[in-house]
Coordinates of C-alpha atoms in Angstrom, one line a residue:
Chain A
M155 CA -39.4 1.2 -15.3
R156 CA -40.5 -1.0 -12.4
N157 CA -42.0 -4.4 -12.5
E158 CA -45.7 -3.8 -11.8
S159 CA -46.8 -7.4 -11.5
A160 CA -45.6 -7.5 -7.9
S161 CA -47.8 -4.6 -6.9
A162 CA -50.7 -6.2 -8.8
D163 CA -50.1 -9.4 -6.9
A164 CA -50.0 -7.5 -3.6
A165 CA -53.3 -5.9 -4.4
A166 CA -54.8 -9.3 -5.2
G167 CA -53.5 -10.5 -1.8
T168 CA -51.1 -13.1 -3.4
M169 CA -47.9 -11.3 -2.4
S170 CA -45.5 -14.1 -2.9
T171 CA -46.5 -15.3 -6.3
C172 CA -45.7 -14.2 -9.8
G173 CA -47.9 -15.8 -12.3
E174 CA -48.3 -19.4 -11.3
M175 CA -44.9 -19.7 -9.7
E176 CA -44.2 -19.2 -6.0
V177 CA -41.5 -16.6 -5.4
P178 CA -40.6 -17.0 -1.8
T179 CA -38.9 -13.7 -1.2
L180 CA -41.7 -11.5 -2.5
V181 CA -43.3 -11.5 0.9
C182 CA -40.4 -9.4 2.0
R183 CA -40.9 -6.8 -0.7
R184 CA -41.7 -3.9 1.6
E185 CA -38.8 -4.6 3.9
R186 CA -36.5 -4.8 0.9
E187 CA -37.7 -1.5 -0.6
A188 CA -37.4 0.3 2.8
Y189 CA -33.8 -1.1 3.2
E190 CA -32.8 -0.4 -0.4
T191 CA -34.0 3.2 -0.2
C192 CA -31.8 3.7 2.8
F193 CA -28.9 1.8 1.2
N194 CA -29.1 3.8 -2.1
A195 CA -28.9 7.1 -0.1
W196 CA -25.9 5.7 1.9
Y197 CA -24.2 4.5 -1.3
K198 CA -24.3 7.8 -2.9
G199 CA -24.0 10.1 0.1
K200 CA -21.4 8.3 2.1
F201 CA -19.8 5.3 0.4
L202 CA -19.0 6.9 -3.0
V203 CA -17.6 10.0 -1.4
L204 CA -15.3 7.9 0.8
K205 CA -16.8 8.9 4.0
N206 CA -15.6 6.3 6.4
D207 CA -18.9 4.7 7.4
D208 CA -20.2 1.3 8.4
M209 CA -23.7 1.4 7.2
S210 CA -25.1 1.8 10.7
D211 CA -27.7 4.3 9.4
C212 CA -29.6 1.5 7.7
A213 CA -29.0 -1.1 10.4
P214 CA -32.6 -1.3 11.7
L215 CA -34.1 -1.6 8.2
W216 CA -31.4 -4.2 7.4
D217 CA -32.3 -6.2 10.5
A218 CA -36.0 -6.2 9.6
Y219 CA -35.3 -7.2 6.1
Q220 CA -33.0 -10.1 7.1
K221 CA -35.5 -11.3 9.7
C222 CA -38.1 -11.5 7.0
L223 CA -35.8 -13.3 4.5
Q224 CA -34.8 -15.8 7.1
S225 CA -38.3 -17.1 7.3
A226 CA -39.1 -16.6 3.6
I227 CA -36.2 -18.3 1.9
P228 CA -36.7 -22.1 1.8
A229 CA -34.2 -24.2 3.6
D230 CA -33.0 -26.1 0.5
V231 CA -32.3 -22.8 -1.2
M232 CA -30.4 -21.5 1.8
S233 CA -28.2 -24.6 1.8
M234 CA -27.4 -24.1 -1.9
V235 CA -26.5 -20.6 -1.0
N236 CA -24.3 -21.5 1.9
E237 CA -22.5 -24.1 -0.1
H238 CA -21.7 -21.7 -2.9
A239 CA -20.8 -18.9 -0.4
Q240 CA -18.3 -21.1 1.3
E241 CA -16.7 -22.0 -2.1
N242 CA -16.5 -18.4 -3.1
D243 CA -14.9 -17.3 0.2
A244 CA -12.4 -20.2 0.0
K245 CA -11.4 -19.0 -3.5
A246 CA -11.2 -15.4 -2.4
N247 CA -9.0 -16.2 0.5
A248 CA -6.8 -18.7 -1.2
P249 CA -3.3 -17.6 -1.9
D250 CA -2.9 -16.3 -5.5
T251 CA -1.4 -19.4 -7.1
S252 CA -4.0 -19.7 -9.8
A253 CA -1.9 -18.9 -12.8
A254 CA -3.9 -20.7 -15.5
G255 CA -6.2 -23.2 -13.9
P256 CA -8.9 -24.8 -16.0
S257 CA -12.4 -23.5 -15.4
Chain B
M102 CA -16.1 -27.4 -21.4
G103 CA -18.6 -24.6 -21.6
L104 CA -19.6 -22.0 -24.1
T105 CA -18.3 -18.5 -23.4
E106 CA -19.4 -15.2 -24.7
V107 CA -17.8 -11.8 -23.9
Q108 CA -19.6 -8.6 -24.4
R109 CA -18.4 -5.1 -23.8
Y110 CA -20.6 -2.0 -23.5
V111 CA -19.9 1.7 -22.8
Y112 CA -22.2 3.8 -20.6
E113 CA -22.0 7.5 -21.1
H114 CA -21.9 8.1 -17.4
P115 CA -19.3 8.2 -14.7
W116 CA -18.4 5.0 -12.9
E117 CA -20.0 6.1 -9.6
L118 CA -23.3 6.7 -11.2
V119 CA -23.4 3.5 -13.2
T120 CA -22.6 1.4 -10.1
A121 CA -25.3 3.2 -8.2
A122 CA -27.7 2.3 -11.1
H123 CA -26.6 -1.3 -10.8
W124 CA -28.1 -1.5 -7.3
M125 CA -31.4 0.0 -8.5
K126 CA -31.8 -2.3 -11.5
Y127 CA -34.3 -4.8 -10.1
P128 CA -37.2 -5.3 -10.2
N129 CA -37.4 -4.0 -13.8
A130 CA -40.0 -4.5 -16.5
R131 CA -37.2 -4.8 -19.0
C132 CA -35.9 -7.9 -17.2
P133 CA -38.9 -10.0 -16.5
Q134 CA -36.9 -13.1 -16.0
V135 CA -35.5 -11.7 -12.7
L136 CA -38.4 -12.0 -10.2
S137 CA -36.5 -10.8 -7.1
A138 CA -33.0 -9.8 -6.1
D139 CA -32.4 -10.0 -2.3
V140 CA -29.3 -8.9 -0.4
L141 CA -28.2 -11.7 1.9
E142 CA -24.9 -10.2 3.1
R143 CA -23.2 -6.9 2.9
R144 CA -20.2 -5.5 4.6
V145 CA -17.7 -2.7 4.2
E146 CA -14.0 -3.3 4.4
D147 CA -10.7 -1.5 4.1
G148 CA -11.7 1.6 6.0
G149 CA -15.0 2.0 4.3
R150 CA -13.6 1.9 0.8
V151 CA -14.6 -1.6 -0.3
L152 CA -18.2 -2.9 -0.4
H153 CA -18.8 -6.7 -0.5
T154 CA -22.3 -7.8 -1.3
R155 CA -24.0 -11.1 -1.7
R156 CA -27.4 -11.3 -3.4
L157 CA -29.8 -14.0 -4.1
F158 CA -31.5 -13.8 -7.5
T159 CA -34.9 -15.5 -7.9
G160 CA -35.6 -16.0 -11.5
A161 CA -37.8 -17.6 -14.1
S162 CA -36.5 -21.0 -15.0
A163 CA -33.1 -21.0 -16.7
V164 CA -34.3 -23.5 -19.1
P165 CA -36.0 -22.4 -22.3
Q166 CA -39.8 -22.9 -22.5
K167 CA -39.6 -25.7 -25.0
L168 CA -37.5 -27.8 -22.6
H169 CA -39.8 -27.7 -19.7
W170 CA -40.7 -31.3 -20.3
L171 CA -37.1 -32.1 -19.3
I172 CA -36.8 -29.6 -16.4
P173 CA -40.1 -28.3 -14.9
A174 CA -40.8 -24.6 -14.5
S175 CA -40.0 -23.5 -10.9
P176 CA -37.9 -20.6 -9.6
A177 CA -34.3 -20.8 -10.6
Y178 CA -31.8 -19.3 -8.2
A179 CA -28.5 -17.6 -8.7
L180 CA -26.0 -16.0 -6.4
E181 CA -24.3 -12.7 -7.1
H182 CA -21.1 -11.8 -5.2
S183 CA -19.8 -8.3 -5.9
V184 CA -17.0 -6.1 -4.8
V185 CA -17.0 -2.3 -5.2
D186 CA -13.7 -0.6 -4.7
T187 CA -14.1 3.1 -4.6
R188 CA -10.3 3.7 -4.5
E189 CA -9.6 1.7 -7.6
R190 CA -12.9 2.7 -9.1
R191 CA -13.6 -0.9 -10.1
M192 CA -16.6 -3.0 -9.5
T193 CA -16.5 -6.7 -10.2
L194 CA -19.2 -9.2 -9.8
T195 CA -19.8 -12.9 -10.3
L196 CA -23.3 -14.3 -10.9
Q197 CA -23.5 -18.1 -10.5
S198 CA -26.5 -20.2 -11.1
L199 CA -27.5 -22.4 -8.2
S200 CA -30.5 -24.4 -9.4
F201 CA -30.1 -27.7 -11.3
A202 CA -26.4 -27.5 -10.8
N203 CA -26.0 -31.1 -11.8
I204 CA -27.4 -30.3 -15.3
L205 CA -26.6 -26.7 -16.1
Q206 CA -24.2 -24.1 -14.8
I207 CA -24.3 -20.5 -15.9
T208 CA -21.7 -18.1 -14.7
E209 CA -21.4 -14.4 -15.5
T210 CA -18.4 -12.4 -14.5
C211 CA -18.8 -8.6 -15.0
V212 CA -16.6 -5.6 -14.5
Y213 CA -17.6 -1.9 -14.3
E214 CA -14.6 0.4 -14.7
P215 CA -13.9 3.9 -16.0
H216 CA -13.4 4.2 -19.7
E217 CA -9.7 4.2 -20.6
S218 CA -9.8 7.4 -22.5
R219 CA -13.1 9.2 -21.5
T220 CA -13.4 10.1 -17.9
D221 CA -17.2 10.5 -17.9
C222 CA -17.8 7.0 -19.4
T223 CA -17.8 3.6 -18.0
V224 CA -16.9 0.3 -19.6
F225 CA -19.1 -2.7 -18.7
T226 CA -17.6 -6.1 -19.6
Q227 CA -19.6 -9.2 -19.3
E228 CA -18.2 -12.7 -19.6
W229 CA -20.9 -15.3 -19.8
T230 CA -20.3 -19.0 -19.6
C231 CA -22.8 -21.8 -20.0
E232 CA -22.2 -25.5 -19.4
W233 CA -24.8 -28.1 -19.9
K234 CA -23.9 -31.4 -18.3
V235 CA -25.7 -33.7 -20.7
P236 CA -24.7 -36.2 -23.4
S237 CA -22.7 -34.6 -26.1
Y238 CA -25.3 -35.0 -28.8
L239 CA -27.6 -32.7 -26.8
K240 CA -25.0 -30.3 -25.5
K241 CA -24.3 -28.3 -28.6
R242 CA -28.0 -27.5 -29.2
L243 CA -28.7 -26.7 -25.6
D244 CA -25.6 -24.4 -25.3
S245 CA -26.7 -22.6 -28.4
L246 CA -30.3 -22.1 -27.1
S247 CA -28.9 -20.7 -23.9
L248 CA -26.6 -18.4 -25.7
Q249 CA -29.5 -17.1 -27.8
R250 CA -31.5 -16.5 -24.6
F251 CA -28.6 -14.6 -23.1
R252 CA -28.0 -12.5 -26.1
A253 CA -31.7 -11.6 -26.3
S254 CA -31.8 -10.5 -22.7
V255 CA -28.5 -8.8 -22.3
E256 CA -29.4 -5.7 -24.3
N257 CA -32.5 -5.2 -22.2
G258 CA -30.4 -5.4 -19.1
R259 CA -28.0 -2.7 -20.3
T260 CA -30.9 -0.6 -21.5
A261 CA -32.4 -0.9 -18.0
V262 CA -29.2 0.3 -16.4
A263 CA -28.8 3.1 -19.0
E264 CA -32.3 4.4 -18.2
I265 CA -31.6 4.4 -14.5
C266 CA -28.4 6.3 -15.2
A267 CA -30.3 8.9 -17.1
E268 CA -32.8 9.3 -14.3
L269 CA -30.0 9.5 -11.7
E270 CA -28.1 12.0 -13.7
S271 CA -30.9 14.6 -13.5
R272 CA -31.4 13.8 -9.9
W273 CA -27.8 13.9 -8.9
D274 CA -27.3 17.3 -10.6
E275 CA -23.8 16.5 -11.8
A276 CA -21.6 19.3 -12.9
A277 CA -20.2 19.7 -16.4
R278 CA -23.0 17.8 -18.2
G279 CA -23.3 20.4 -20.9
M280 CA -20.7 19.2 -23.4
R281 CA -21.2 15.5 -23.9
Q282 CA -18.4 13.7 -25.6
L283 CA -18.9 10.8 -27.9
C284 CA -17.5 7.7 -26.3
I285 CA -16.1 5.9 -29.2
P286 CA -13.9 3.0 -28.2
D287 CA -10.8 2.5 -30.2
D288 CA -11.2 -1.3 -30.5
A289 CA -13.4 -3.8 -32.2
T290 CA -15.9 -2.8 -34.7
D291 CA -18.7 -4.9 -33.2
V292 CA -18.4 -2.9 -30.0
R293 CA -18.6 0.3 -32.0
G294 CA -21.5 -1.0 -34.0
R295 CA -23.4 -2.0 -30.9
F296 CA -22.8 1.4 -29.3
I297 CA -24.1 3.2 -32.4
R298 CA -27.3 1.2 -32.5
H299 CA -28.0 2.1 -28.9
R300 CA -27.7 5.8 -29.1
Q301 CA -29.8 8.1 -31.3
Y302 CA -27.4 9.9 -33.5
R303 CA -28.2 13.1 -35.5
P304 CA -27.4 12.8 -39.2
D305 CA -24.5 15.3 -38.9
E306 CA -23.0 13.4 -36.0
L307 CA -23.1 10.1 -38.1
D308 CA -21.4 11.8 -41.0
A309 CA -18.7 13.1 -38.7
H310 CA -18.3 9.7 -37.1
S311 CA -18.0 7.8 -40.3
R312 CA -15.6 10.3 -41.7
A313 CA -13.4 9.9 -38.6
H314 CA -13.6 6.1 -38.5
N315 CA -14.2 4.9 -42.0
H316 CA -11.2 3.2 -43.6

């Protein structure tokens, strides 16, 4: 079952809203769908069967999608993302000394 | 100190198929609170065996409707970081709320892995933590409201993935689908109870099940 409100919005010409709320990334819906169709095929056909592959099949669609997102995602949201991404990467790369840290 | 809830669910599908379904989950009419899920970063490591993905979730406000006087309705964002390891057959992901971080933090850590005793089944474990950073007299009530909201939505999310799994199964044309085994976990009764509610059992299957497991 797919969310149909997005296509209704597109038909009405308000591609980036959902109800009364602005959803910035909905403007990239087409690029996302094109990329994800490619990704899903790659995931099943290559990644899961351990075919050593670097996702280059989907590279053009990925580039188009990312280009759209870069202009769609608000700057304040991106800075929240970058802050968290850095924290995550730091935790992932830290030596495994976290025995029973509080969380 | 936050409120934590752990839930475990068993999908009657192989791990590979369930993780593929995970990527197809959104947008989904069963999960209206998720308005968009966008991949920000993706890379393959370890000779093509490990997939790292970072996704931005745009959602309806994390705050219950009745509290919109406190926090206005605007998109709430969350970040999902996941690792799929095809050699270990394990997928782990962390979903962390981003918006209103000074007031509310919600974290979900999930694992998809093959069932310990049934090779065609996948265990999905969700650990959800909520922490409201508010005066203590409000905290308990708000934690409880958030937990209710989580519990109400989590079953829909699993149903959404289960439906995609069923769709994929017929499309992927998996072998040996004829004899389906019941995936009854050996542990806690609440897990068993939840599993039974989700599947449609024939009366004779129920009798056999209760004979086998009723003490």
